[in-house]
mmCIF file of C-alpha atoms and ligand atoms in Angstrom:
data_model
loop_
_atom_site.group_PDB
_atom_site.id
_atom_site.type_symbol
_atom_site.label_atom_id
_atom_site.label_comp_id
_atom_site.label_asym_id
_atom_site.label_seq_id
_atom_site.Cartn_x
_atom_site.Cartn_y
_atom_site.Cartn_z
ATOM 1 C CA MET A 1 91.733 110.923 -83.476
ATOM 2 C CA ASN A 2 95.508 111.197 -83.276
ATOM 3 C CA ASN A 3 96.400 112.616 -86.701
ATOM 4 C CA GLY A 4 100.043 112.618 -85.621
ATOM 5 C CA PRO A 5 103.003 112.736 -87.993
ATOM 6 C CA TYR A 6 104.097 109.135 -87.378
ATOM 7 C CA LEU A 7 101.448 107.151 -89.310
ATOM 8 C CA GLY A 8 98.767 108.704 -87.130
ATOM 9 C CA LYS A 9 100.722 108.533 -83.872
ATOM 10 C CA ARG A 10 102.155 111.497 -82.021
ATOM 11 C CA TYR A 11 105.414 109.785 -81.184
ATOM 12 C CA HIS A 12 108.144 108.208 -83.319
ATOM 13 C CA THR A 13 107.102 104.571 -83.263
ATOM 14 C CA LEU A 14 109.203 101.586 -84.247
ATOM 15 C CA ASP A 15 106.519 100.687 -86.768
ATOM 16 C CA TYR A 16 106.936 104.098 -88.403
ATOM 17 C CA PHE A 17 110.737 103.753 -88.420
ATOM 18 C CA PHE A 18 110.645 100.311 -90.034
ATOM 19 C CA LYS A 19 108.081 101.300 -92.646
ATOM 20 C CA GLN A 20 110.264 104.267 -93.619
ATOM 21 C CA LYS A 21 113.383 102.122 -93.716
ATOM 22 C CA PHE A 22 112.131 98.870 -95.226
ATOM 23 C CA GLY A 23 108.856 99.957 -96.825
ATOM 24 C CA THR A 24 106.968 97.250 -94.944
ATOM 25 C CA LYS A 25 105.880 96.131 -91.525
ATOM 26 C CA ILE A 26 108.565 94.338 -89.512
ATOM 27 C CA ALA A 27 107.308 92.046 -86.760
ATOM 28 C CA LYS A 28 109.473 91.102 -83.809
ATOM 29 C CA ILE A 29 110.065 87.468 -82.876
ATOM 30 C CA SER A 30 111.431 86.889 -79.375
ATOM 31 C CA LEU A 31 113.934 84.072 -79.125
ATOM 32 C CA SER A 32 115.841 82.458 -76.331
ATOM 33 C CA GLY A 33 119.516 81.701 -76.806
ATOM 34 C CA GLY A 34 119.638 79.880 -73.462
ATOM 35 C CA PHE A 35 121.610 82.741 -71.957
ATOM 36 C CA THR A 36 121.945 83.020 -68.232
ATOM 37 C CA CYS A 37 122.860 86.248 -66.485
ATOM 38 C CA PRO A 38 126.035 87.328 -64.661
ATOM 39 C CA ASN A 39 123.789 89.026 -62.141
ATOM 40 C CA ARG A 40 122.445 85.636 -61.109
ATOM 41 C CA ASP A 41 125.367 83.237 -61.395
ATOM 42 C CA GLY A 42 127.642 85.156 -59.019
ATOM 43 C CA SER A 43 130.084 86.604 -61.538
ATOM 44 C CA LYS A 44 128.492 90.059 -61.116
ATOM 45 C CA GLY A 45 125.878 89.439 -58.484
ATOM 46 C CA VAL A 46 123.390 86.973 -57.094
ATOM 47 C CA GLY A 47 119.610 87.016 -57.054
ATOM 48 C CA GLY A 48 119.284 89.172 -60.166
ATOM 49 C CA CYS A 49 117.606 92.544 -60.473
ATOM 50 C CA ILE A 50 114.821 92.858 -57.934
ATOM 51 C CA TYR A 51 112.034 92.942 -60.534
ATOM 52 C CA CYS A 52 113.346 90.114 -62.745
ATOM 53 C CA SER A 53 111.455 86.827 -62.727
ATOM 54 C CA ASP A 54 113.067 83.432 -63.107
ATOM 55 C CA LYS A 55 112.193 83.714 -66.823
ATOM 56 C CA LEU A 56 115.008 86.304 -66.997
ATOM 57 C CA SER A 57 112.840 88.980 -68.603
ATOM 58 C CA GLY A 58 111.799 86.682 -71.420
ATOM 59 C CA ASP A 59 108.208 85.776 -70.658
ATOM 60 C CA PHE A 60 107.150 85.672 -74.299
ATOM 61 C CA ALA A 61 110.311 84.283 -75.869
ATOM 62 C CA GLY A 62 110.721 80.913 -77.582
ATOM 63 C CA ASN A 63 111.661 77.737 -75.738
ATOM 64 C CA PRO A 64 115.452 77.450 -75.306
ATOM 65 C CA ALA A 65 115.184 73.659 -75.503
ATOM 66 C CA TYR A 66 114.649 74.086 -79.257
ATOM 67 C CA SER A 67 116.997 75.445 -81.896
ATOM 68 C CA VAL A 68 116.818 79.103 -82.858
ATOM 69 C CA LYS A 69 115.295 78.133 -86.203
ATOM 70 C CA SER A 70 112.617 75.914 -84.608
ATOM 71 C CA GLN A 71 111.669 78.659 -82.139
ATOM 72 C CA PHE A 72 111.542 81.186 -84.942
ATOM 73 C CA ASP A 73 109.483 79.015 -87.308
ATOM 74 C CA GLU A 74 106.957 78.160 -84.609
ATOM 75 C CA ILE A 75 106.360 81.789 -83.617
ATOM 76 C CA LYS A 76 106.381 82.917 -87.246
ATOM 77 C CA SER A 77 103.640 80.402 -88.152
ATOM 78 C CA ILE A 78 101.424 82.019 -85.489
ATOM 79 C CA MET A 79 102.297 85.564 -86.548
ATOM 80 C CA ASN A 80 101.674 84.772 -90.212
ATOM 81 C CA LYS A 81 98.002 84.353 -89.383
ATOM 82 C CA LYS A 82 97.900 87.980 -88.237
ATOM 83 C CA TRP A 83 100.312 89.625 -90.654
ATOM 84 C CA LYS A 84 100.760 88.249 -94.181
ATOM 85 C CA ASN A 85 103.909 88.923 -96.177
ATOM 86 C CA THR A 86 105.704 90.679 -93.364
ATOM 87 C CA SER A 87 109.430 90.650 -92.582
ATOM 88 C CA TYR A 88 110.916 90.026 -89.163
ATOM 89 C CA MET A 89 113.314 91.261 -86.524
ATOM 90 C CA ALA A 90 114.789 88.371 -84.541
ATOM 91 C CA TYR A 91 115.128 89.383 -80.911
ATOM 92 C CA PHE A 92 117.302 87.674 -78.297
ATOM 93 C CA GLN A 93 115.322 88.844 -75.304
ATOM 94 C CA THR A 94 115.935 86.350 -72.526
ATOM 95 C CA GLY A 95 118.821 86.698 -70.086
ATOM 96 C CA THR A 96 121.986 88.535 -71.111
ATOM 97 C CA GLY A 97 122.247 88.137 -74.868
ATOM 98 C CA THR A 98 126.030 88.556 -75.074
ATOM 99 C CA TYR A 99 126.825 86.251 -72.145
ATOM 100 C CA ALA A 100 128.458 83.251 -73.860
ATOM 101 C CA PRO A 101 131.735 82.470 -75.626
ATOM 102 C CA VAL A 102 131.950 84.470 -78.827
ATOM 103 C CA SER A 103 131.950 81.283 -80.952
ATOM 104 C CA ARG A 104 128.557 80.370 -79.473
ATOM 105 C CA LEU A 105 127.273 83.909 -79.950
ATOM 106 C CA ARG A 106 128.285 83.762 -83.604
ATOM 107 C CA GLU A 107 126.333 80.502 -84.077
ATOM 108 C CA LEU A 108 123.215 81.861 -82.380
ATOM 109 C CA TYR A 109 123.204 85.233 -84.119
ATOM 110 C CA LYS A 110 123.889 83.605 -87.505
ATOM 111 C CA ALA A 111 121.063 81.109 -86.988
ATOM 112 C CA ALA A 112 118.735 84.029 -86.262
ATOM 113 C CA VAL A 113 119.656 86.211 -89.231
ATOM 114 C CA ASP A 114 119.521 83.159 -91.532
ATOM 115 C CA CYS A 115 115.855 82.501 -90.687
ATOM 116 C CA ASP A 116 113.381 83.219 -93.491
ATOM 117 C CA ASP A 117 112.423 86.866 -93.965
ATOM 118 C CA VAL A 118 114.621 88.175 -91.134
ATOM 119 C CA VAL A 119 115.879 91.675 -91.986
ATOM 120 C CA ALA A 120 116.915 92.849 -88.517
ATOM 121 C CA LEU A 121 118.471 91.494 -85.331
ATOM 122 C CA SER A 122 118.027 92.821 -81.804
ATOM 123 C CA ILE A 123 120.119 91.654 -78.846
ATOM 124 C CA ALA A 124 119.261 92.571 -75.248
ATOM 125 C CA THR A 125 122.185 92.655 -72.859
ATOM 126 C CA ARG A 126 123.970 94.342 -69.949
ATOM 127 C CA ALA A 127 126.455 97.147 -70.524
ATOM 128 C CA ASP A 128 129.134 95.389 -68.464
ATOM 129 C CA CYS A 129 128.902 92.124 -70.379
ATOM 130 C CA ILE A 130 130.226 92.786 -73.896
ATOM 131 C CA SER A 131 133.746 91.493 -74.514
ATOM 132 C CA LYS A 132 136.198 92.955 -77.012
ATOM 133 C CA ASP A 133 135.621 89.978 -79.323
ATOM 134 C CA CYS A 134 131.892 90.402 -78.963
ATOM 135 C CA TYR A 135 132.116 94.071 -80.010
ATOM 136 C CA ALA A 136 134.011 92.935 -83.115
ATOM 137 C CA LEU A 137 131.320 90.334 -83.875
ATOM 138 C CA LEU A 138 128.546 92.891 -83.415
ATOM 139 C CA GLU A 139 130.313 95.324 -85.715
ATOM 140 C CA GLU A 140 130.693 92.576 -88.340
ATOM 141 C CA ILE A 141 126.973 91.717 -88.164
ATOM 142 C CA SER A 142 125.896 95.355 -88.243
ATOM 143 C CA LYS A 143 127.633 95.774 -91.592
ATOM 144 C CA LYS A 144 125.345 93.114 -93.139
ATOM 145 C CA THR A 145 122.103 93.291 -91.144
ATOM 146 C CA PHE A 146 120.147 95.985 -89.374
ATOM 147 C CA LEU A 147 121.370 95.411 -85.813
ATOM 148 C CA THR A 148 120.299 96.938 -82.548
ATOM 149 C CA VAL A 149 121.818 96.242 -79.152
ATOM 150 C CA GLU A 150 119.500 96.899 -76.222
ATOM 151 C CA LEU A 151 121.208 98.022 -73.028
ATOM 152 C CA GLY A 152 119.276 97.581 -69.790
ATOM 153 C CA LEU A 153 119.990 100.841 -67.989
ATOM 154 C CA GLN A 154 116.631 101.278 -66.172
ATOM 155 C CA SER A 155 117.734 104.516 -64.481
ATOM 156 C CA VAL A 156 120.623 106.970 -64.808
ATOM 157 C CA HIS A 157 120.778 107.141 -60.998
ATOM 158 C CA ASP A 158 123.374 104.862 -59.438
ATOM 159 C CA LYS A 159 121.624 104.959 -56.078
ATOM 160 C CA THR A 160 118.613 103.361 -57.795
ATOM 161 C CA GLY A 161 120.995 100.910 -59.470
ATOM 162 C CA LYS A 162 122.025 99.772 -55.976
ATOM 163 C CA VAL A 163 118.414 99.479 -54.790
ATOM 164 C CA ILE A 164 117.469 97.299 -57.755
ATOM 165 C CA ASN A 165 120.643 95.187 -57.439
ATOM 166 C CA ARG A 166 121.695 96.090 -60.978
ATOM 167 C CA CYS A 167 125.340 95.366 -60.123
ATOM 168 C CA SER A 168 126.570 97.755 -62.798
ATOM 169 C CA THR A 169 126.943 101.528 -62.897
ATOM 170 C CA TYR A 170 125.956 104.411 -65.114
ATOM 171 C CA ALA A 171 129.657 104.704 -66.017
ATOM 172 C CA ASP A 172 129.559 101.063 -67.242
ATOM 173 C CA PHE A 173 126.554 101.967 -69.350
ATOM 174 C CA LEU A 174 128.249 105.037 -70.844
ATOM 175 C CA SER A 175 131.330 103.027 -71.722
ATOM 176 C CA ALA A 176 129.345 100.366 -73.632
ATOM 177 C CA PHE A 177 126.999 102.928 -75.145
ATOM 178 C CA ASN A 178 129.841 105.040 -76.515
ATOM 179 C CA THR A 179 131.709 101.997 -77.838
ATOM 180 C CA LEU A 180 128.634 100.681 -79.650
ATOM 181 C CA LYS A 181 127.893 104.113 -81.085
ATOM 182 C CA SER A 182 131.492 104.518 -82.253
ATOM 183 C CA LEU A 183 131.131 101.201 -84.117
ATOM 184 C CA GLY A 184 127.997 102.464 -85.866
ATOM 185 C CA ILE A 185 125.685 100.068 -83.982
ATOM 186 C CA ASN A 186 122.141 101.183 -83.181
ATOM 187 C CA VAL A 187 121.590 101.288 -79.440
ATOM 188 C CA CYS A 188 118.243 100.923 -77.714
ATOM 189 C CA VAL A 189 118.205 102.087 -74.080
ATOM 190 C CA HIS A 190 115.805 100.302 -71.730
ATOM 191 C CA LEU A 191 114.429 102.469 -68.909
ATOM 192 C CA ILE A 192 111.910 101.584 -66.199
ATOM 193 C CA ASN A 193 109.440 104.013 -64.645
ATOM 194 C CA GLY A 194 108.350 103.394 -61.066
ATOM 195 C CA LEU A 195 111.488 101.872 -59.532
ATOM 196 C CA PRO A 196 111.604 101.962 -55.724
ATOM 197 C CA TYR A 197 112.336 105.382 -54.179
ATOM 198 C CA GLU A 198 112.362 107.170 -57.558
ATOM 199 C CA ASP A 199 110.242 110.313 -57.784
ATOM 200 C CA LYS A 200 109.000 111.947 -60.942
ATOM 201 C CA SER A 201 111.974 114.298 -61.282
ATOM 202 C CA MET A 202 114.366 111.306 -61.251
ATOM 203 C CA MET A 203 112.383 109.503 -63.964
ATOM 204 C CA MET A 204 112.251 112.677 -66.051
ATOM 205 C CA GLU A 205 115.999 113.089 -65.638
ATOM 206 C CA SER A 206 116.665 109.579 -66.962
ATOM 207 C CA VAL A 207 114.652 110.394 -70.077
ATOM 208 C CA CYS A 208 116.119 113.866 -70.563
ATOM 209 C CA ARG A 209 119.639 112.425 -70.368
ATOM 210 C CA MET A 210 118.760 110.501 -73.558
ATOM 211 C CA ASN A 211 118.644 113.791 -75.465
ATOM 212 C CA GLU A 212 122.339 114.292 -74.694
ATOM 213 C CA LEU A 213 123.255 110.713 -75.658
ATOM 214 C CA MET A 214 120.934 110.365 -78.667
ATOM 215 C CA PRO A 215 120.470 106.583 -78.775
ATOM 216 C CA TRP A 216 118.729 105.221 -81.861
ATOM 217 C CA SER A 217 115.815 104.127 -79.700
ATOM 218 C CA VAL A 218 114.414 103.885 -76.170
ATOM 219 C CA LYS A 219 112.018 101.557 -74.406
ATOM 220 C CA LEU A 220 110.054 103.110 -71.557
ATOM 221 C CA HIS A 221 108.857 100.327 -69.320
ATOM 222 C CA LEU A 222 106.377 100.403 -66.488
ATOM 223 C CA LEU A 223 107.642 98.577 -63.401
ATOM 224 C CA HIS A 224 105.735 95.326 -63.082
ATOM 225 C CA VAL A 225 105.595 93.593 -59.734
ATOM 226 C CA ILE A 226 105.987 89.927 -60.639
ATOM 227 C CA LYS A 227 105.299 86.972 -58.360
ATOM 228 C CA GLY A 228 108.331 85.548 -56.606
ATOM 229 C CA THR A 229 110.508 88.651 -56.998
ATOM 230 C CA VAL A 230 112.001 90.939 -54.361
ATOM 231 C CA CYS A 231 109.696 93.632 -55.724
ATOM 232 C CA GLU A 232 106.742 91.524 -54.648
ATOM 233 C CA GLN A 233 108.101 91.423 -51.085
ATOM 234 C CA LEU A 234 108.574 95.215 -51.096
ATOM 235 C CA TYR A 235 105.103 95.711 -52.523
ATOM 236 C CA ASN A 236 103.484 93.427 -49.945
ATOM 237 C CA ALA A 237 105.376 95.235 -47.178
ATOM 238 C CA GLY A 238 104.038 98.572 -48.430
ATOM 239 C CA THR A 239 107.536 99.856 -49.273
ATOM 240 C CA LEU A 240 106.935 99.902 -53.016
ATOM 241 C CA LYS A 241 104.106 101.923 -54.533
ATOM 242 C CA VAL A 242 102.890 101.341 -58.072
ATOM 243 C CA PHE A 243 101.404 103.857 -60.474
ATOM 244 C CA GLU A 244 97.742 104.530 -60.940
ATOM 245 C CA LYS A 245 96.878 104.414 -64.621
ATOM 246 C CA ASP A 246 96.152 108.154 -65.020
ATOM 247 C CA GLU A 247 99.345 109.064 -63.217
ATOM 248 C CA TYR A 248 101.383 106.805 -65.504
ATOM 249 C CA VAL A 249 99.754 108.097 -68.682
ATOM 250 C CA SER A 250 100.499 111.665 -67.612
ATOM 251 C CA LEU A 251 104.146 110.828 -66.822
ATOM 252 C CA ILE A 252 104.659 109.100 -70.186
ATOM 253 C CA CYS A 253 103.216 112.083 -72.055
ATOM 254 C CA ASP A 254 105.518 114.412 -70.091
ATOM 255 C CA GLN A 255 108.471 112.194 -71.017
ATOM 256 C CA LEU A 256 107.474 112.031 -74.685
ATOM 257 C CA GLU A 257 107.211 115.808 -74.852
ATOM 258 C CA GLN A 258 110.775 116.080 -73.550
ATOM 259 C CA LEU A 259 112.294 113.361 -75.723
ATOM 260 C CA ASP A 260 114.006 114.357 -78.970
ATOM 261 C CA SER A 261 111.737 113.416 -81.868
ATOM 262 C CA ARG A 262 114.565 111.608 -83.698
ATOM 263 C CA ILE A 263 114.671 108.932 -80.980
ATOM 264 C CA VAL A 264 112.538 105.915 -81.900
ATOM 265 C CA ILE A 265 110.103 104.754 -79.211
ATOM 266 C CA GLN A 266 109.908 100.974 -78.985
ATOM 267 C CA ARG A 267 107.785 100.656 -75.884
ATOM 268 C CA LEU A 268 105.678 102.777 -73.542
ATOM 269 C CA THR A 269 104.448 100.185 -71.070
ATOM 270 C CA GLY A 270 105.083 96.590 -70.038
ATOM 271 C CA ASP A 271 103.959 93.161 -71.193
ATOM 272 C CA GLY A 272 103.226 91.034 -68.160
ATOM 273 C CA LYS A 273 101.704 87.584 -67.984
ATOM 274 C CA ARG A 274 98.352 87.830 -66.260
ATOM 275 C CA ASP A 275 98.979 84.899 -63.914
ATOM 276 C CA GLU A 276 102.366 86.231 -62.801
ATOM 277 C CA LEU A 277 101.580 89.920 -62.428
ATOM 278 C CA VAL A 278 100.902 91.159 -58.901
ATOM 279 C CA ALA A 279 100.556 94.880 -59.712
ATOM 280 C CA PRO A 280 99.579 97.173 -61.306
ATOM 281 C CA LEU A 281 96.757 95.022 -62.660
ATOM 282 C CA TRP A 282 95.402 97.767 -64.939
ATOM 283 C CA SER A 283 98.557 97.343 -67.042
ATOM 284 C CA ILE A 284 97.353 93.944 -68.309
ATOM 285 C CA LYS A 285 95.099 95.841 -70.723
ATOM 286 C CA LYS A 286 98.037 97.121 -72.711
ATOM 287 C CA PHE A 287 96.020 98.516 -75.602
ATOM 288 C CA GLU A 288 93.856 100.512 -73.212
ATOM 289 C CA VAL A 289 97.024 102.043 -71.755
ATOM 290 C CA LEU A 290 98.381 102.881 -75.216
ATOM 291 C CA ASN A 291 95.008 104.317 -76.246
ATOM 292 C CA ALA A 292 94.940 106.465 -73.103
ATOM 293 C CA ILE A 293 98.427 107.780 -73.945
ATOM 294 C CA ASP A 294 97.260 108.607 -77.499
ATOM 295 C CA ALA A 295 94.188 110.360 -76.113
ATOM 296 C CA GLU A 296 96.234 112.423 -73.658
ATOM 297 C CA MET A 297 98.724 113.461 -76.374
ATOM 298 C CA TYR A 298 95.737 114.509 -78.498
ATOM 299 C CA ARG A 299 94.109 116.386 -75.592
ATOM 300 C CA ARG A 300 97.354 118.297 -75.035
ATOM 301 C CA ASN A 301 97.679 118.805 -78.797
ATOM 302 C CA THR A 302 101.299 117.832 -78.444
ATOM 303 C CA VAL A 303 103.892 115.559 -80.068
ATOM 304 C CA GLN A 304 107.139 113.851 -79.090
ATOM 305 C CA GLY A 305 109.851 116.448 -78.525
ATOM 306 C CA ALA A 306 107.456 119.410 -78.258
ATOM 307 C CA LEU A 307 109.263 120.577 -75.102
ATOM 308 C CA CYS A 308 112.662 119.128 -75.968
ATOM 309 C CA SER A 309 114.437 122.499 -76.076
ATOM 310 C CA LEU A 310 113.242 123.062 -72.504
ATOM 311 C CA SER A 311 114.735 119.767 -71.328
ATOM 312 C CA MET A 312 116.140 119.711 -67.827
HETATM 313 S S1 SF4 B 401 120.389 91.863 -65.919
HETATM 314 FE FE1 SF4 B 401 118.457 91.351 -67.015
HETATM 315 S S2 SF4 B 401 118.316 89.109 -67.001
HETATM 316 FE FE2 SF4 B 401 119.873 89.711 -65.475
HETATM 317 S S3 SF4 B 401 118.751 89.779 -63.531
HETATM 318 FE FE3 SF4 B 401 118.747 91.865 -64.388
HETATM 319 S S4 SF4 B 401 116.848 92.008 -65.604
HETATM 320 FE FE4 SF4 B 401 117.209 89.828 -65.181
#
């Protein structure tokens, strides 16, 4: 149905990027380095971002009680049943992936890239939590391995940053983003649609700003209301509204049409655990959401970046 230019998709998928670059499928393995977060331990803030669960945004990552290699091998043995002869991107997803002494970071990152069939490393972190020594380590790794650093921006609007208790600013983000780019490191920018008090024009602006910055990749996340978070309290109090499925699909297609086609799309919705998700429950059926996005792109006969020159 989709007959799009990116292996049948109408947006520049990570799968397409990796197949062009490595000639094969690259599967992602989420690991836990046992990182905490400066937005929870008091050094930047307390309580964390209002949507973040006590799993520190790592619901599907390995168990930090085990070594990086053990976590990797266990998840790989499961993935091998689905994909034979694939290569892997090791992904430090949980907590703030640069929040440790640089000697410890070196050990963890090395253990990850040394795992069998790993060809890429991804590290999720906060823009305000990368030390000078850490930048040097990241630059060193990026010269040997395909490296991407994922910066959790969520929104370009600082007033939203305050609402979500991000405890860092857009200026912090720009500083880290520009430093990483100047070192030749691929940056993935993590954005969330549906944050409290954001309207459509604000969400579109966050995406359109990416065309000026030109990160290697973006993740567009749907806000998930998770049990035990401040978002759950806001949702139960009626202060926080969540998307209907059709509304979200339409927004994502609008954002894709505005986004420069060179930017790789890593994600268009969220991955929530069924027993922890409060809303929106339709998002549990992730493949139905992705199929609906494909169908809407087809109905519009459009592709990523089709309206990029008209960006706001
Ligand atoms: S910075 Fe990341 S890990 Fe820390 S509280 Fe926010 S979402 Fe959670």
